[in-house]
XYZ file of C-alpha atoms in Angstrom:
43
model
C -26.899 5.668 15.606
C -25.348 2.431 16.450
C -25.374 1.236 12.725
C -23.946 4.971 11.935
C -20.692 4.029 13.749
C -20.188 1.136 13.235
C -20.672 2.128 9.240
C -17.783 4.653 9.649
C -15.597 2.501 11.450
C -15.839 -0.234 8.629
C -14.974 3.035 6.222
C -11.738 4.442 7.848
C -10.624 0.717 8.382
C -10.843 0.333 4.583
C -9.421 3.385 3.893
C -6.555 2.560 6.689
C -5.978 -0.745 4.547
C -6.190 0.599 1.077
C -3.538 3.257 2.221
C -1.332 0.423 3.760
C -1.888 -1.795 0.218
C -0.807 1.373 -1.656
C 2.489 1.792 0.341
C 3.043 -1.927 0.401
C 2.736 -1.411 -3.730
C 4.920 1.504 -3.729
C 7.875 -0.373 -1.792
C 7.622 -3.190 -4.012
C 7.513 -1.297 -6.925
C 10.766 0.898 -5.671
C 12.544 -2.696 -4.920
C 12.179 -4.039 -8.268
C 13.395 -0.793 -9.822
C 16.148 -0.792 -7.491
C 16.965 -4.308 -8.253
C 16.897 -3.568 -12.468
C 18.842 -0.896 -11.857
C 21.586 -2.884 -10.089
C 21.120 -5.417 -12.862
C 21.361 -3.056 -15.436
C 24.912 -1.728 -13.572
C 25.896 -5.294 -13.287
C 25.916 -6.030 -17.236
């Protein structure tokens, strides 16, 4: 039962981190559009 837990806990802290790398990824990837965009108006 023990090993049961302690399985699912290692799963939803994955998933917690996976979800956290995604929006980290997604606010990077909005920056850098953001910033070619103001390049783009800058030319």
């Amino acid at each position: 039962m023990k090993e049961y837990y302690n399985f699912r806990m290692l799963f939803f802290v994955k998933r917690k981190r996976i979800r956290i790398l995604k929006n980290l990824f997604f606010v990077e990837s909005k920056k850098q559009k953001a910033g070619f965009i103001r390049l783009l108006d800058r030319s």
